[in-house]
CSV table of C-alpha atoms in Angstrom, one decimal:
chain,number,residue,atom,x,y,z
A,24,MET,CA,31.1,13.6,-2.1
A,25,PRO,CA,28.3,12.6,0.5
A,26,TYR,CA,25.1,14.2,0.0
A,27,PRO,CA,23.9,16.2,3.0
A,28,ALA,CA,20.5,14.4,3.1
A,29,ARG,CA,19.6,10.8,2.8
A,30,ALA,CA,16.6,8.4,3.1
A,31,ARG,CA,17.5,5.1,5.3
A,32,ILE,CA,15.2,2.2,3.8
A,33,ASP,CA,14.5,-0.7,6.4
A,34,LEU,CA,14.0,-3.7,4.2
A,35,THR,CA,13.1,-5.4,7.5
A,36,ALA,CA,10.0,-3.4,8.1
A,37,ILE,CA,9.1,-4.5,4.4
A,38,ARG,CA,8.9,-7.8,5.1
A,39,ASP,CA,7.5,-7.4,8.7
A,40,ASN,CA,4.6,-5.2,6.9
A,41,LEU,CA,3.7,-7.9,4.6
A,42,ALA,CA,3.9,-10.5,7.4
A,43,ARG,CA,1.6,-8.4,9.1
A,44,VAL,CA,-0.8,-8.0,5.9
A,45,ARG,CA,-0.6,-12.0,5.9
A,46,GLU,CA,-1.7,-12.3,9.2
A,47,VAL,CA,-4.6,-10.2,8.3
A,48,VAL,CA,-5.7,-11.8,5.2
A,49,GLY,CA,-5.3,-15.2,5.9
A,50,ASP,CA,-4.4,-17.5,3.1
A,51,ARG,CA,-5.1,-15.0,0.1
A,52,ALA,CA,-2.4,-14.4,-2.3
A,53,VAL,CA,-0.8,-11.1,-1.9
A,54,LEU,CA,0.3,-8.5,-4.8
A,55,ALA,CA,3.1,-6.4,-3.4
A,56,VAL,CA,2.6,-2.7,-5.2
A,57,VAL,CA,6.1,-1.3,-6.1
A,58,LYS,CA,4.9,1.3,-8.6
A,59,ALA,CA,6.5,4.7,-8.5
A,60,ASP,CA,9.9,3.3,-7.6
A,61,ALA,CA,8.1,1.6,-4.8
A,62,TYR,CA,6.3,4.7,-3.3
A,63,GLY,CA,9.9,6.3,-3.3
A,64,HIS,CA,11.6,3.8,-1.5
A,65,GLY,CA,13.5,2.1,-4.4
A,66,ARG,CA,12.1,-0.5,-6.5
A,67,GLY,CA,14.9,-2.9,-6.9
A,68,PRO,CA,15.9,-3.7,-3.1
A,69,VAL,CA,12.2,-3.2,-2.1
A,70,SER,CA,11.1,-6.1,-4.6
A,71,ALA,CA,13.5,-8.0,-3.7
A,72,ALA,CA,12.6,-7.8,-0.1
A,73,ALA,CA,8.7,-8.1,-1.0
A,74,LEU,CA,9.2,-11.3,-3.1
A,75,GLU,CA,10.1,-13.1,0.4
A,76,ARG,CA,6.6,-12.3,1.6
A,77,ALA,CA,4.6,-11.8,-1.7
A,78,ASP,CA,3.2,-14.1,-4.5
A,79,TYR,CA,3.1,-10.8,-7.2
A,80,LEU,CA,4.6,-7.5,-7.8
A,81,GLY,CA,2.6,-4.6,-9.3
A,82,VAL,CA,3.3,-1.5,-11.0
A,83,ALA,CA,1.4,1.0,-13.1
A,84,GLN,CA,3.0,1.2,-16.0
A,85,VAL,CA,4.4,-1.4,-18.6
A,86,GLY,CA,7.5,0.3,-19.1
A,87,GLU,CA,7.9,0.3,-15.3
A,88,ALA,CA,7.1,-3.6,-15.6
A,89,LEU,CA,9.8,-4.1,-18.1
A,90,ARG,CA,12.4,-2.5,-15.8
A,91,LEU,CA,11.2,-4.2,-13.0
A,92,ARG,CA,11.5,-7.7,-15.2
A,93,GLY,CA,15.2,-6.7,-15.5
A,94,GLU,CA,15.7,-6.2,-11.8
A,95,VAL,CA,14.1,-9.3,-10.4
A,96,GLY,CA,14.8,-12.0,-13.1
A,97,PRO,CA,12.7,-14.2,-14.7
A,98,GLY,CA,9.9,-16.2,-12.7
A,99,PRO,CA,8.3,-13.6,-10.1
A,100,ARG,CA,4.9,-12.6,-11.4
A,101,ILE,CA,4.4,-9.1,-12.3
A,102,LEU,CA,1.0,-7.0,-13.2
A,103,ALA,CA,1.1,-3.9,-14.9
A,104,TRP,CA,-2.3,-1.8,-15.6
A,105,ILE,CA,-1.3,1.3,-17.4
A,106,TYR,CA,-0.8,1.8,-21.1
A,107,ALA,CA,-1.7,3.7,-23.9
A,108,PRO,CA,-3.0,2.9,-27.7
A,109,GLY,CA,-0.2,2.2,-29.9
A,110,TYR,CA,1.7,0.9,-27.3
A,111,ASP,CA,4.0,-2.0,-28.3
A,112,LEU,CA,3.0,-4.5,-25.6
A,113,GLY,CA,4.8,-7.3,-27.3
A,114,GLU,CA,7.7,-6.2,-24.8
A,115,ALA,CA,5.7,-6.6,-22.1
A,116,LEU,CA,4.5,-10.3,-23.4
A,117,ALA,CA,8.1,-11.2,-23.9
A,118,ALA,CA,9.1,-10.2,-20.4
A,119,ASP,CA,6.1,-12.2,-19.1
A,120,VAL,CA,4.3,-9.4,-17.8
A,121,ASP,CA,0.7,-9.8,-16.8
A,122,LEU,CA,-1.5,-7.0,-18.6
A,123,SER,CA,-4.8,-5.7,-17.2
A,124,VAL,CA,-7.3,-5.0,-19.8
A,125,GLY,CA,-9.9,-2.6,-19.5
A,126,ALA,CA,-10.9,-1.4,-22.8
A,127,PHE,CA,-11.8,-2.8,-25.9
A,128,TRP,CA,-9.1,-0.9,-27.9
A,129,ALA,CA,-6.8,-2.8,-25.2
A,130,ILE,CA,-8.1,-6.2,-25.8
A,131,GLU,CA,-7.4,-5.7,-29.8
A,132,ALA,CA,-3.8,-4.3,-28.9
A,133,ILE,CA,-3.2,-7.5,-27.2
A,134,ARG,CA,-4.5,-9.6,-29.7
A,135,ARG,CA,-2.3,-8.1,-32.1
A,136,ALA,CA,0.8,-8.4,-30.0
A,137,THR,CA,0.2,-12.1,-29.5
A,138,SER,CA,0.0,-12.3,-33.3
A,139,LEU,CA,3.3,-10.6,-33.9
A,140,THR,CA,5.1,-12.3,-31.2
A,141,GLY,CA,3.5,-15.7,-31.0
A,142,VAL,CA,3.4,-15.5,-26.9
A,143,GLN,CA,0.1,-16.3,-25.2
A,144,ALA,CA,-0.8,-12.9,-23.1
A,145,ARG,CA,-1.5,-13.5,-19.3
A,146,VAL,CA,-4.5,-10.9,-18.7
A,147,HIS,CA,-6.9,-9.3,-15.8
A,148,LEU,CA,-9.8,-8.0,-16.9
A,149,LYS,CA,-10.8,-5.1,-15.1
A,150,VAL,CA,-13.9,-3.7,-14.7
A,151,ASP,CA,-15.1,-0.3,-13.1
A,152,THR,CA,-16.9,-1.1,-10.0
A,153,GLY,CA,-17.5,2.8,-8.7
A,154,MET,CA,-14.1,4.8,-9.4
A,155,ALA,CA,-15.2,6.3,-12.8
A,156,ARG,CA,-11.4,5.6,-13.6
A,157,GLY,CA,-9.9,2.7,-15.6
A,158,GLY,CA,-12.0,-0.4,-16.4
A,159,PHE,CA,-14.9,-2.1,-18.5
A,160,ASP,CA,-18.3,-0.1,-17.6
A,161,PRO,CA,-20.2,-3.2,-16.2
A,162,ALA,CA,-22.9,-2.8,-19.0
A,163,ASP,CA,-20.0,-3.8,-21.3
A,164,LEU,CA,-18.5,-6.4,-19.4
A,165,PRO,CA,-20.2,-9.1,-21.2
A,166,ALA,CA,-19.3,-8.2,-24.7
A,167,ALA,CA,-15.8,-7.9,-23.6
A,168,ALA,CA,-15.8,-11.4,-21.6
A,169,ALA,CA,-17.2,-12.7,-24.5
A,170,ARG,CA,-14.4,-11.5,-26.8
A,171,LEU,CA,-11.7,-12.4,-24.2
A,172,ARG,CA,-13.2,-16.1,-24.1
A,173,GLU,CA,-12.8,-16.3,-28.1
A,174,LEU,CA,-9.4,-15.2,-27.8
A,175,GLU,CA,-8.8,-17.4,-25.2
A,176,ALA,CA,-10.1,-20.4,-27.1
A,177,GLU,CA,-7.7,-19.6,-29.7
A,178,GLY,CA,-5.1,-19.7,-27.6
A,179,ARG,CA,-3.9,-16.3,-27.6
A,180,VAL,CA,-5.0,-15.2,-24.1
A,181,ALA,CA,-5.2,-16.8,-20.5
A,182,VAL,CA,-7.5,-14.8,-18.3
A,183,ILE,CA,-5.6,-15.1,-15.0
A,184,GLY,CA,-7.5,-12.7,-13.2
A,185,LEU,CA,-10.6,-10.1,-12.4
A,186,TRP,CA,-10.6,-6.9,-10.7
A,187,SER,CA,-11.1,-3.6,-9.9
A,188,HIS,CA,-10.0,-0.9,-7.3
A,189,LEU,CA,-11.9,0.7,-4.2
A,190,ALA,CA,-12.8,4.5,-4.3
A,191,ARG,CA,-13.7,4.8,-0.3
A,192,ALA,CA,-12.0,1.9,1.5
A,193,ASP,CA,-10.4,4.2,3.7
A,194,GLU,CA,-13.7,5.2,4.9
A,195,PRO,CA,-14.9,2.1,6.3
A,196,ASP,CA,-18.5,3.1,7.5
A,197,CYS,CA,-19.4,5.0,4.3
A,198,GLY,CA,-21.1,2.2,2.2
A,199,GLN,CA,-19.4,2.7,-0.8
A,200,THR,CA,-17.2,-0.4,-0.5
A,201,GLU,CA,-20.3,-2.5,0.0
A,202,ARG,CA,-21.4,-0.8,-3.3
A,203,GLN,CA,-18.5,-1.8,-5.1
A,204,ILE,CA,-18.6,-5.1,-3.9
A,205,ALA,CA,-22.0,-5.9,-5.1
A,206,VAL,CA,-21.0,-4.5,-8.4
A,207,PHE,CA,-18.0,-6.8,-8.5
A,208,GLU,CA,-20.1,-10.1,-7.8
A,209,GLU,CA,-22.1,-9.0,-11.0
A,210,ALA,CA,-19.2,-8.9,-12.9
A,211,ARG,CA,-17.8,-12.5,-11.4
A,212,ALA,CA,-21.1,-13.8,-12.8
A,213,ALA,CA,-20.9,-12.3,-16.1
A,214,ALA,CA,-17.7,-13.4,-16.5
A,215,SER,CA,-18.7,-16.8,-15.5
A,216,ARG,CA,-21.6,-16.8,-17.9
A,217,ALA,CA,-19.0,-16.1,-21.0
A,218,GLY,CA,-17.0,-19.1,-19.9
A,219,LEU,CA,-14.4,-17.5,-18.5
A,220,THR,CA,-12.5,-19.0,-15.1
A,221,PRO,CA,-10.3,-16.2,-13.6
A,222,GLN,CA,-8.1,-18.2,-10.7
A,223,LEU,CA,-7.6,-14.7,-9.1
A,224,CYS,CA,-10.1,-12.1,-8.3
A,225,HIS,CA,-8.7,-9.0,-6.4
A,226,LEU,CA,-10.4,-5.8,-5.5
A,227,ALA,CA,-8.7,-4.7,-2.1
A,228,ALA,CA,-5.5,-2.4,-1.7
A,229,SER,CA,-4.5,-1.7,1.9
A,230,GLY,CA,-7.7,-0.1,3.2
A,231,GLY,CA,-9.7,-3.0,1.8
A,232,ALA,CA,-7.3,-5.6,2.9
A,233,PHE,CA,-7.4,-4.1,6.5
A,234,TRP,CA,-10.9,-3.1,6.9
A,235,HIS,CA,-13.4,-5.1,4.6
A,236,PRO,CA,-13.1,-8.8,4.8
A,237,ALA,CA,-15.7,-9.2,2.2
A,238,ALA,CA,-13.2,-7.4,-0.5
A,239,ARG,CA,-10.3,-9.7,0.1
A,240,TYR,CA,-11.3,-12.4,-2.5
A,241,ASP,CA,-8.3,-14.2,-3.6
A,242,MET,CA,-5.6,-11.8,-3.8
A,243,VAL,CA,-5.0,-8.4,-2.1
A,244,ARG,CA,-2.8,-5.6,-3.2
A,245,PRO,CA,-0.9,-3.6,-0.5
A,246,GLY,CA,0.8,-0.5,-1.1
A,247,ILE,CA,1.0,1.7,1.6
A,248,ALA,CA,0.6,-0.6,4.4
A,249,MET,CA,4.0,-2.5,2.9
A,250,TYR,CA,5.8,0.7,3.5
A,251,GLY,CA,4.6,1.1,7.4
A,252,LEU,CA,2.1,3.9,6.6
A,253,SER,CA,-1.7,4.1,7.3
A,254,PRO,CA,-4.3,4.2,4.5
A,255,ASN,CA,-6.2,6.6,6.8
A,256,PRO,CA,-4.8,7.6,10.2
A,257,ASP,CA,-7.8,9.0,11.3
A,258,VAL,CA,-9.3,5.4,11.0
A,259,ALA,CA,-6.1,3.7,12.6
A,260,THR,CA,-2.7,4.9,12.5
A,261,ALA,CA,0.1,2.7,11.4
A,262,GLN,CA,1.0,1.7,14.9
A,263,ALA,CA,-2.5,0.6,15.5
A,264,MET,CA,-2.6,-1.5,12.3
A,265,GLY,CA,0.7,-3.2,13.7
A,266,LEU,CA,2.8,-1.7,10.9
A,267,ARG,CA,6.3,0.5,11.3
A,268,PRO,CA,7.5,2.8,8.7
A,269,ALA,CA,10.3,1.6,6.4
A,270,MET,CA,11.8,5.0,5.4
A,271,THR,CA,13.7,7.4,7.9
A,272,LEU,CA,14.4,10.7,6.0
A,273,SER,CA,17.2,12.8,7.7
A,274,ALA,CA,19.7,15.4,6.9
A,275,ASP,CA,22.6,17.4,8.3
A,276,LEU,CA,22.3,21.1,9.3
A,277,ILE,CA,24.5,23.3,7.1
A,278,VAL,CA,24.1,26.5,8.8
A,279,ASP,CA,23.2,27.1,12.8
A,280,ARG,CA,22.6,31.0,13.9
A,281,ASP,CA,21.4,33.1,16.5
A,282,VAL,CA,18.8,35.9,15.6
A,283,PRO,CA,17.1,38.7,17.8
A,284,GLU,CA,13.6,39.2,18.2
A,285,ASN,CA,11.8,40.6,14.9
A,286,THR,CA,14.1,38.7,12.6
A,287,GLY,CA,12.1,37.8,9.3
A,288,ILE,CA,12.6,34.1,8.1
A,289,SER,CA,13.1,32.7,4.6
A,290,TYR,CA,10.9,34.0,1.8
A,291,GLY,CA,8.3,36.4,2.2
A,292,HIS,CA,9.1,36.6,6.0
A,293,THR,CA,5.6,34.4,6.7
A,294,ASP,CA,7.4,33.9,10.1
A,295,VAL,CA,8.8,36.7,12.6
A,296,THR,CA,10.5,35.5,15.4
A,297,ALA,CA,8.7,36.9,18.6
A,298,ALA,CA,11.9,36.3,20.7
A,299,PRO,CA,15.5,35.7,20.3
A,300,ALA,CA,15.9,32.2,18.6
A,301,ARG,CA,18.3,29.5,17.6
A,302,LEU,CA,17.8,28.7,13.9
A,303,GLY,CA,19.3,26.0,11.6
A,304,VAL,CA,19.3,25.3,7.6
A,305,VAL,CA,18.3,21.8,6.4
A,306,PRO,CA,19.6,21.2,3.0
A,307,LEU,CA,16.4,19.8,1.6
A,308,GLY,CA,13.6,21.6,-0.1
A,309,TYR,CA,10.5,21.4,-2.4
A,310,ALA,CA,13.1,20.1,-5.3
A,311,ASP,CA,13.6,17.3,-3.1
A,312,GLY,CA,9.8,16.8,-2.6
A,313,ILE,CA,9.6,18.5,0.6
A,314,PRO,CA,6.1,20.0,0.5
A,315,ARG,CA,6.0,23.8,0.3
A,316,ALA,CA,2.8,23.5,2.1
A,317,ALA,CA,4.5,22.4,5.2
A,318,SER,CA,6.0,25.9,5.5
A,319,ASN,CA,6.0,26.9,9.0
A,320,ARG,CA,4.3,23.8,10.2
A,321,GLY,CA,6.4,20.7,9.0
A,322,PRO,CA,7.7,18.9,12.1
A,323,LEU,CA,11.4,17.5,12.6
A,324,VAL,CA,13.3,16.6,15.5
A,325,VAL,CA,16.8,18.3,15.9
A,326,GLY,CA,19.2,17.3,19.0
A,327,GLY,CA,16.2,15.3,20.5
A,328,MET,CA,14.1,18.5,20.5
A,329,ARG,CA,10.6,18.0,18.4
A,330,THR,CA,10.6,21.6,16.5
A,331,ARG,CA,9.2,22.8,13.0
A,332,ILE,CA,10.0,24.7,9.9
A,333,ARG,CA,10.1,28.4,10.3
A,334,GLY,CA,9.5,30.4,7.1
A,335,ARG,CA,8.6,29.1,3.9
A,336,VAL,CA,10.5,26.1,2.3
A,337,CYS,CA,12.6,27.0,-0.5
A,338,MET,CA,13.8,25.1,-3.4
A,339,ASP,CA,16.8,23.3,-1.9
A,340,GLN,CA,16.7,24.1,1.8
A,341,PHE,CA,14.3,25.1,4.7
A,342,VAL,CA,15.1,26.7,8.0
A,343,ALA,CA,13.9,25.3,11.6
A,344,GLU,CA,14.2,26.5,15.1
A,345,ILE,CA,17.3,24.3,16.7
A,346,PRO,CA,18.2,23.5,20.4
A,347,ARG,CA,20.9,26.0,21.8
A,348,ALA,CA,23.4,23.3,21.8
A,349,CYS,CA,22.9,22.1,18.1
A,350,LYS,CA,25.1,23.3,15.3
A,351,ALA,CA,26.1,22.7,11.8
A,352,GLY,CA,26.9,19.2,11.3
A,353,ASP,CA,24.3,17.8,13.4
A,354,THR,CA,21.1,15.9,12.2
A,355,ALA,CA,17.8,16.7,11.6
A,356,TYR,CA,15.4,13.9,11.4
A,357,LEU,CA,12.5,14.8,9.4
A,358,PHE,CA,10.3,11.4,9.5
A,359,GLY,CA,10.6,7.8,10.5
A,360,GLY,CA,9.5,5.3,13.0
A,361,GLY,CA,10.0,5.3,16.9
A,362,ASP,CA,9.6,8.6,18.6
A,363,LEU,CA,10.2,10.6,15.1
A,364,PRO,CA,7.5,12.2,13.4
A,365,THR,CA,5.7,10.2,10.6
A,366,ALA,CA,5.2,10.7,7.0
A,367,ASP,CA,1.8,11.1,8.1
A,368,ASP,CA,2.4,14.0,10.6
A,369,TRP,CA,4.0,15.5,7.5
A,370,ALA,CA,1.1,15.0,5.5
A,371,GLU,CA,-1.2,16.5,8.0
A,372,ALA,CA,1.2,19.5,7.9
A,373,ALA,CA,1.0,19.5,4.3
A,374,GLN,CA,-2.7,18.9,4.2
A,375,THR,CA,-2.6,16.0,2.0
A,376,ILE,CA,-1.8,12.2,2.5
A,377,GLY,CA,1.2,9.8,3.3
A,378,TYR,CA,1.5,8.5,0.2
A,379,GLU,CA,2.6,11.7,-1.3
A,380,ILE,CA,5.2,12.5,1.3
A,381,VAL,CA,7.4,9.3,0.6
A,382,SER,CA,6.3,8.7,-3.2
A,383,ARG,CA,7.4,12.4,-4.2
A,384,LEU,CA,10.9,11.9,-2.4
A,385,GLY,CA,13.2,13.5,-5.1
A,386,ALA,CA,15.9,11.1,-6.8
A,387,ARG,CA,18.8,13.6,-5.5
A,388,VAL,CA,18.4,12.5,-2.1
A,389,PRO,CA,20.3,8.9,-2.0
A,390,ARG,CA,18.7,5.9,-0.4
A,391,SER,CA,20.5,3.3,1.8
A,392,TYR,CA,19.3,0.0,2.4
A,393,HIS,CA,19.6,-2.1,5.6
A,394,GLY,CA,17.9,-5.5,7.1
């Protein structure tokens, strides 16, 4: 039975957004970030489209990388950067997945996996340049690089990359990115002194790629930009960046009703009509990823009219004001491109970021692919 809501994914937009990234960064390699089910867009179809414009694919967790290898087949390069002590990395080596290494225990885990499988590991050495998250402390990098050089000499590993991640690339004037670039340069020198020659130094994701030319190095890692959203709409909107949204979310109204003045709407009656109104019920709720924090504020378009949620978002549905001529069965558009509200508009309504709006879209909302 057809579901009364849907997410339409424009694969041409994915390709065009990556082409725009390439236009900005020149001859640098491009790693398309498809973690978290391609930010909610669907990892398999998006990855296939992305590979028409990208050199690498990237996911957070090794389990994601293994599933991705099954979807794209042998050949395309895949980088994964999250795994825990005790994880069987042999599967990743057998699947030809590049692994990030940012802790001494990870180096030894990779060494053990190479011993068990006989497969040389392709690794990207990660340094923490200012996130206080993953990666070697700069003070520990010389020892880590020396140990990796030993394993490289033994034929156990090939150090393909040196990388880090920017904390405030979406704030171009704050100075933090320049400080992190300086630390990254020191890391590059330390790796070189240890005898490592990584072919891919990479630091910039979407914000770094667009707004910090010095951070582009050998490869950039666009995530949110590939999906047509801005890393920070207060700096530049997606449209101003030459991007267009890949996802359009819509649903069919399941109820229409006229209500009088002083009608309380949804749980808690946080909205009460000040005049007679026509209301429609949209079959999407917080179980589908619609943020409850957007209650009374989330924008949508129904019957050509821009309107908003009225009352609290429920688990499976919410109420919105609709034009007089609209009825059950008509389509409500929550976000997309063109004249529709954007995921960033929803992020503003929910006091969050566009990344969260698209990536949290629930599995029961079917995706369709076009282009």
